[in-house]
Amino acid sequence: MKILIVDDFSTMRRIIKNLLRDLGYNNTAEADDGNTALPMLKKGGFDFLVTDWNMPGMDGLQLLKNVRAEEDLKTLPVLMVTAESKREQIIEAAQAGVNGYIVKPFTAATLKEKIDKIFERIESA
Amino acid sequence: MSTETMDLEQYADKARELLTAIEAGDREEVGQRLDELTRLRETELFREVGKLTRELHEALKTFRTDNRLGDLVATEIPDAQDRLNHVIELTENAAHRTLTALEESLETLSGIGSEGRELAAEWQRFRQREMAAPEFRELSKRMDDFFERLQRESDEVHGKLTDALMAQDYQDLTGQIIRRVMKLVKEVEDGLVSLISLSAPQRGTEERKAADNKTGEGTGDGTTLEGPQVPGHESDTAVSGQDEVDDLLSSLGF
């Protein structure tokens, strides 16, 4: 299981990376915005994407839309972890095809719960 | 011929006539020439005052139509103060959370360490056959308890250190808030530059254009991103926590 973590704040990337390691996901890579992340994803090999929304360059929503538009990536599970907490934004992300949505600040338990749920749904599909 | 040169020539003419009158000793004529000079001076003053009045009027008109600076002062500066206060609060809470987690973990670790050292010494005595059977039964009971303690307390320390890890999310949250305040400061700066440029119109346009470029973060398709909600300034449509996010998403069939 290889996971890409995308956030413009390196501290947040480290936090998520550590939490994922705690959950048993040791194989992670990092990118600081959509422009860096997209080519990495296109190269292949990633099974899961955790992304922030508000980032300079290409933001998380745009990244999500680009991922969904790629033939090879359109089924990649995407979890958004963001401080954006307006209802219309959550709906917009859902419509763009996000698999899970976590608002910052979040807890380790929330991250585990959402990831478990995403994979449960994928396995049962 | 420029107005200034014309003025100077008029002054010279009047002055020469005044001098002739003084030399001729004609008091009446001197008075009359002085009056004429004064009038000339007054006309020039009125013209200057008129010009200034017009400029002031124009400046006020432009300022009134560009009331963004007024908005900034009235609403966004106090708002920025609240945001920065929230930053102080977030960093303070994060520091306390981290320190508490570390203090408690250190205490737990030193407890485990000292009991471990005691037991190791006892175990050493047993290995060197310096321990009687009843004493050994006591030791093995203590070791059982210690192993249990190790498992329990290492889980506790793990939880506390994870909490210290999570507390570092303040950097992302405050960073986003500070960026917004920096944008506001830039906007105020641009507004002030454009205000200054009103009093020096010849170099105004470019700076004013810069100030007119209103800020607002886009997401490429018109959504304005707000970043973390600040207490007392929450958006009407913001959710209040992860539970509401989950409810909203499940209402959408997630």
mmCIF file of N, CA and C in Angstrom, chain B residues 7-79:
data_model
loop_
_atom_site.group_PDB
_atom_site.id
_atom_site.type_symbol
_atom_site.label_atom_id
_atom_site.label_comp_id
_atom_site.label_asym_id
_atom_site.label_seq_id
_atom_site.Cartn_x
_atom_site.Cartn_y
_atom_site.Cartn_z
ATOM 1 N N ASP B 7 3.984 87.059 -15.162
ATOM 2 C CA ASP B 7 3.814 87.642 -13.833
ATOM 3 C C ASP B 7 5.014 88.484 -13.456
ATOM 4 N N LEU B 8 6.191 87.903 -13.671
ATOM 5 C CA LEU B 8 7.425 88.600 -13.272
ATOM 6 C C LEU B 8 7.561 89.914 -14.030
ATOM 7 N N GLU B 9 7.220 89.891 -15.346
ATOM 8 C CA GLU B 9 7.327 91.126 -16.135
ATOM 9 C C GLU B 9 6.353 92.184 -15.637
ATOM 10 N N GLN B 10 5.133 91.676 -15.278
ATOM 11 C CA GLN B 10 4.148 92.624 -14.745
ATOM 12 C C GLN B 10 4.660 93.258 -13.454
ATOM 13 N N TYR B 11 5.249 92.385 -12.596
ATOM 14 C CA TYR B 11 5.829 92.891 -11.338
ATOM 15 C C TYR B 11 6.907 93.930 -11.636
ATOM 16 N N ALA B 12 7.768 93.623 -12.618
ATOM 17 C CA ALA B 12 8.888 94.525 -12.958
ATOM 18 C C ALA B 12 8.364 95.885 -13.410
ATOM 19 N N ASP B 13 7.316 95.835 -14.286
ATOM 20 C CA ASP B 13 6.722 97.099 -14.764
ATOM 21 C C ASP B 13 6.225 97.932 -13.597
ATOM 22 N N LYS B 14 5.413 97.253 -12.743
ATOM 23 C CA LYS B 14 4.822 97.973 -11.594
ATOM 24 C C LYS B 14 5.912 98.514 -10.682
ATOM 25 N N ALA B 15 6.962 97.691 -10.471
ATOM 26 C CA ALA B 15 8.041 98.097 -9.571
ATOM 27 C C ALA B 15 8.773 99.322 -10.109
ATOM 28 N N ARG B 16 8.987 99.289 -11.446
ATOM 29 C CA ARG B 16 9.674 100.437 -12.051
ATOM 30 C C ARG B 16 8.840 101.704 -11.870
ATOM 31 N N GLU B 17 7.504 101.591 -12.099
ATOM 32 C CA GLU B 17 6.621 102.751 -11.946
ATOM 33 C C GLU B 17 6.635 103.242 -10.498
ATOM 34 N N LEU B 18 6.675 102.240 -9.544
ATOM 35 C CA LEU B 18 6.712 102.589 -8.127
ATOM 36 C C LEU B 18 7.980 103.368 -7.811
ATOM 37 N N LEU B 19 9.122 102.869 -8.344
ATOM 38 C CA LEU B 19 10.411 103.509 -8.082
ATOM 39 C C LEU B 19 10.425 104.936 -8.636
ATOM 40 N N THR B 20 9.894 105.079 -9.867
ATOM 41 C CA THR B 20 9.832 106.421 -10.475
ATOM 42 C C THR B 20 9.027 107.344 -9.581
ATOM 43 N N ALA B 21 7.890 106.842 -9.065
ATOM 44 C CA ALA B 21 7.025 107.663 -8.227
ATOM 45 C C ALA B 21 7.746 108.049 -6.936
ATOM 46 N N ILE B 22 8.498 107.078 -6.339
ATOM 47 C CA ILE B 22 9.218 107.369 -5.089
ATOM 48 C C ILE B 22 10.264 108.447 -5.345
ATOM 49 N N GLU B 23 11.015 108.269 -6.482
ATOM 50 C CA GLU B 23 12.089 109.228 -6.788
ATOM 51 C C GLU B 23 11.512 110.611 -7.067
ATOM 52 N N ALA B 24 10.299 110.612 -7.636
ATOM 53 C CA ALA B 24 9.661 111.897 -7.924
ATOM 54 C C ALA B 24 9.043 112.497 -6.661
ATOM 55 N N GLY B 25 8.989 111.692 -5.602
ATOM 56 C CA GLY B 25 8.442 112.169 -4.330
ATOM 57 C C GLY B 25 6.928 112.334 -4.357
ATOM 58 N N ASP B 26 6.283 111.657 -5.319
ATOM 59 C CA ASP B 26 4.818 111.792 -5.455
ATOM 60 C C ASP B 26 4.117 110.763 -4.576
ATOM 61 N N ARG B 27 3.742 111.152 -3.336
ATOM 62 C CA ARG B 27 3.162 110.216 -2.370
ATOM 63 C C ARG B 27 1.893 109.534 -2.899
ATOM 64 N N GLU B 28 1.049 110.314 -3.508
ATOM 65 C CA GLU B 28 -0.213 109.755 -3.998
ATOM 66 C C GLU B 28 0.041 108.641 -5.029
ATOM 67 N N GLU B 29 0.982 108.994 -5.948
ATOM 68 C CA GLU B 29 1.336 108.037 -6.990
ATOM 69 C C GLU B 29 1.954 106.769 -6.379
ATOM 70 N N VAL B 30 2.822 106.963 -5.343
ATOM 71 C CA VAL B 30 3.445 105.814 -4.662
ATOM 72 C C VAL B 30 2.354 104.896 -4.109
ATOM 73 N N GLY B 31 1.384 105.489 -3.422
ATOM 74 C CA GLY B 31 0.283 104.695 -2.832
ATOM 75 C C GLY B 31 -0.450 103.890 -3.886
ATOM 76 N N GLN B 32 -0.740 104.601 -5.006
ATOM 77 C CA GLN B 32 -1.494 103.951 -6.088
ATOM 78 C C GLN B 32 -0.731 102.760 -6.667
ATOM 79 N N ARG B 33 0.617 102.988 -6.876
ATOM 80 C CA ARG B 33 1.441 101.908 -7.450
ATOM 81 C C ARG B 33 1.520 100.716 -6.493
ATOM 82 N N LEU B 34 1.630 101.030 -5.187
ATOM 83 C CA LEU B 34 1.675 99.957 -4.181
ATOM 84 C C LEU B 34 0.381 99.141 -4.211
ATOM 85 N N ASP B 35 -0.764 99.846 -4.314
ATOM 86 C CA ASP B 35 -2.062 99.166 -4.395
ATOM 87 C C ASP B 35 -2.086 98.215 -5.591
ATOM 88 N N GLU B 36 -1.578 98.736 -6.722
ATOM 89 C CA GLU B 36 -1.586 97.897 -7.934
ATOM 90 C C GLU B 36 -0.747 96.630 -7.746
ATOM 91 N N LEU B 37 0.430 96.821 -7.108
ATOM 92 C CA LEU B 37 1.299 95.659 -6.846
ATOM 93 C C LEU B 37 0.590 94.641 -5.949
ATOM 94 N N THR B 38 -0.063 95.149 -4.888
ATOM 95 C CA THR B 38 -0.771 94.255 -3.965
ATOM 96 C C THR B 38 -1.860 93.479 -4.694
ATOM 97 N N ARG B 39 -2.591 94.172 -5.557
ATOM 98 C CA ARG B 39 -3.672 93.524 -6.287
ATOM 99 C C ARG B 39 -3.120 92.376 -7.163
ATOM 100 N N LEU B 40 -1.988 92.700 -7.816
ATOM 101 C CA LEU B 40 -1.334 91.708 -8.656
ATOM 102 C C LEU B 40 -1.010 90.453 -7.828
ATOM 103 N N ARG B 41 -0.481 90.678 -6.646
ATOM 104 C CA ARG B 41 -0.103 89.598 -5.734
ATOM 105 C C ARG B 41 -1.346 88.785 -5.325
ATOM 106 N N GLU B 42 -2.430 89.515 -5.019
ATOM 107 C CA GLU B 42 -3.660 88.841 -4.572
ATOM 108 C C GLU B 42 -4.240 87.955 -5.679
ATOM 109 N N THR B 43 -4.237 88.500 -6.906
ATOM 110 C CA THR B 43 -4.766 87.716 -8.032
ATOM 111 C C THR B 43 -4.046 86.381 -8.133
ATOM 112 N N GLU B 44 -2.717 86.457 -7.992
ATOM 113 C CA GLU B 44 -1.903 85.241 -8.089
ATOM 114 C C GLU B 44 -2.267 84.262 -6.969
ATOM 115 N N LEU B 45 -2.438 84.794 -5.772
ATOM 116 C CA LEU B 45 -2.815 83.964 -4.620
ATOM 117 C C LEU B 45 -4.150 83.259 -4.863
ATOM 118 N N PHE B 46 -5.126 84.069 -5.355
ATOM 119 C CA PHE B 46 -6.457 83.482 -5.599
ATOM 120 C C PHE B 46 -6.369 82.343 -6.584
ATOM 121 N N ARG B 47 -5.505 82.577 -7.633
ATOM 122 C CA ARG B 47 -5.385 81.540 -8.649
ATOM 123 C C ARG B 47 -4.834 80.251 -8.038
ATOM 124 N N GLU B 48 -3.814 80.395 -7.176
ATOM 125 C CA GLU B 48 -3.214 79.226 -6.521
ATOM 126 C C GLU B 48 -4.219 78.529 -5.613
ATOM 127 N N VAL B 49 -4.950 79.321 -4.819
ATOM 128 C CA VAL B 49 -5.951 78.753 -3.912
ATOM 129 C C VAL B 49 -7.011 78.001 -4.723
ATOM 130 N N GLY B 50 -7.394 78.599 -5.845
ATOM 131 C CA GLY B 50 -8.379 77.965 -6.720
ATOM 132 C C GLY B 50 -7.883 76.618 -7.205
ATOM 133 N N LYS B 51 -6.604 76.592 -7.624
ATOM 134 C CA LYS B 51 -6.022 75.351 -8.130
ATOM 135 C C LYS B 51 -6.012 74.277 -7.034
ATOM 136 N N LEU B 52 -5.587 74.691 -5.833
ATOM 137 C CA LEU B 52 -5.549 73.747 -4.698
ATOM 138 C C LEU B 52 -6.945 73.211 -4.378
ATOM 139 N N THR B 53 -7.927 74.126 -4.410
ATOM 140 C CA THR B 53 -9.301 73.713 -4.097
ATOM 141 C C THR B 53 -9.780 72.661 -5.087
ATOM 142 N N ARG B 54 -9.476 72.914 -6.364
ATOM 143 C CA ARG B 54 -9.873 71.944 -7.378
ATOM 144 C C ARG B 54 -9.229 70.580 -7.144
ATOM 145 N N GLU B 55 -7.915 70.600 -6.841
ATOM 146 C CA GLU B 55 -7.185 69.347 -6.605
ATOM 147 C C GLU B 55 -7.761 68.589 -5.405
ATOM 148 N N LEU B 56 -8.047 69.362 -4.352
ATOM 149 C CA LEU B 56 -8.596 68.750 -3.145
ATOM 150 C C LEU B 56 -9.941 68.105 -3.444
ATOM 151 N N HIS B 57 -10.745 68.842 -4.210
ATOM 152 C CA HIS B 57 -12.070 68.348 -4.574
ATOM 153 C C HIS B 57 -11.960 67.022 -5.344
ATOM 154 N N GLU B 58 -11.031 67.014 -6.330
ATOM 155 C CA GLU B 58 -10.824 65.802 -7.129
ATOM 156 C C GLU B 58 -10.369 64.642 -6.250
ATOM 157 N N ALA B 59 -9.430 64.966 -5.348
ATOM 158 C CA ALA B 59 -8.880 63.925 -4.475
ATOM 159 C C ALA B 59 -9.975 63.330 -3.608
ATOM 160 N N LEU B 60 -10.823 64.190 -3.044
ATOM 161 C CA LEU B 60 -11.898 63.714 -2.173
ATOM 162 C C LEU B 60 -12.884 62.867 -2.962
ATOM 163 N N LYS B 61 -13.142 63.306 -4.210
ATOM 164 C CA LYS B 61 -14.080 62.560 -5.046
ATOM 165 C C LYS B 61 -13.547 61.146 -5.305
ATOM 166 N N THR B 62 -12.264 61.070 -5.686
ATOM 167 C CA THR B 62 -11.661 59.767 -5.962
ATOM 168 C C THR B 62 -11.650 58.914 -4.698
ATOM 169 N N PHE B 63 -11.333 59.556 -3.562
ATOM 170 C CA PHE B 63 -11.230 58.816 -2.310
ATOM 171 C C PHE B 63 -12.580 58.231 -1.924
ATOM 172 N N ARG B 64 -13.641 59.039 -2.154
ATOM 173 C CA ARG B 64 -14.969 58.563 -1.776
ATOM 174 C C ARG B 64 -15.383 57.353 -2.614
ATOM 175 N N THR B 65 -15.007 57.380 -3.901
ATOM 176 C CA THR B 65 -15.405 56.242 -4.730
ATOM 177 C C THR B 65 -14.569 55.002 -4.417
ATOM 178 N N ASP B 66 -13.346 55.212 -3.920
ATOM 179 C CA ASP B 66 -12.494 54.078 -3.587
ATOM 180 C C ASP B 66 -12.540 53.881 -2.073
ATOM 181 N N ASN B 67 -13.684 53.343 -1.591
ATOM 182 C CA ASN B 67 -13.804 53.259 -0.127
ATOM 183 C C ASN B 67 -13.344 51.924 0.435
ATOM 184 N N ARG B 68 -12.579 51.197 -0.379
ATOM 185 C CA ARG B 68 -12.052 49.913 0.096
ATOM 186 C C ARG B 68 -11.239 50.121 1.381
ATOM 187 N N LEU B 69 -10.455 51.208 1.391
ATOM 188 C CA LEU B 69 -9.618 51.476 2.560
ATOM 189 C C LEU B 69 -10.499 51.660 3.792
ATOM 190 N N GLY B 70 -11.650 52.317 3.578
ATOM 191 C CA GLY B 70 -12.598 52.488 4.683
ATOM 192 C C GLY B 70 -13.079 51.153 5.205
ATOM 193 N N ASP B 71 -13.421 50.251 4.293
ATOM 194 C CA ASP B 71 -13.845 48.892 4.672
ATOM 195 C C ASP B 71 -12.774 48.204 5.504
ATOM 196 N N LEU B 72 -11.532 48.341 4.987
ATOM 197 C CA LEU B 72 -10.422 47.667 5.658
ATOM 198 C C LEU B 72 -10.312 48.135 7.095
ATOM 199 N N VAL B 73 -10.379 49.471 7.263
ATOM 200 C CA VAL B 73 -10.216 50.031 8.603
ATOM 201 C C VAL B 73 -11.390 49.645 9.490
ATOM 202 N N ALA B 74 -12.617 49.717 8.920
ATOM 203 C CA ALA B 74 -13.806 49.511 9.735
ATOM 204 C C ALA B 74 -14.014 48.050 10.132
ATOM 205 N N THR B 75 -13.775 47.122 9.177
ATOM 206 C CA THR B 75 -14.124 45.744 9.496
ATOM 207 C C THR B 75 -12.931 44.792 9.514
ATOM 208 N N GLU B 76 -12.057 44.935 8.524
ATOM 209 C CA GLU B 76 -11.059 43.867 8.393
ATOM 210 C C GLU B 76 -9.889 43.969 9.360
ATOM 211 N N ILE B 77 -9.575 45.211 9.781
ATOM 212 C CA ILE B 77 -8.482 45.330 10.757
ATOM 213 C C ILE B 77 -8.898 44.722 12.102
ATOM 214 N N PRO B 78 -10.112 45.071 12.629
ATOM 215 C CA PRO B 78 -10.530 44.405 13.871
ATOM 216 C C PRO B 78 -10.614 42.890 13.686
ATOM 217 N N ASP B 79 -11.071 42.472 12.509
ATOM 218 C CA ASP B 79 -11.163 41.050 12.202
ATOM 219 C C ASP B 79 -9.774 40.400 12.250
#
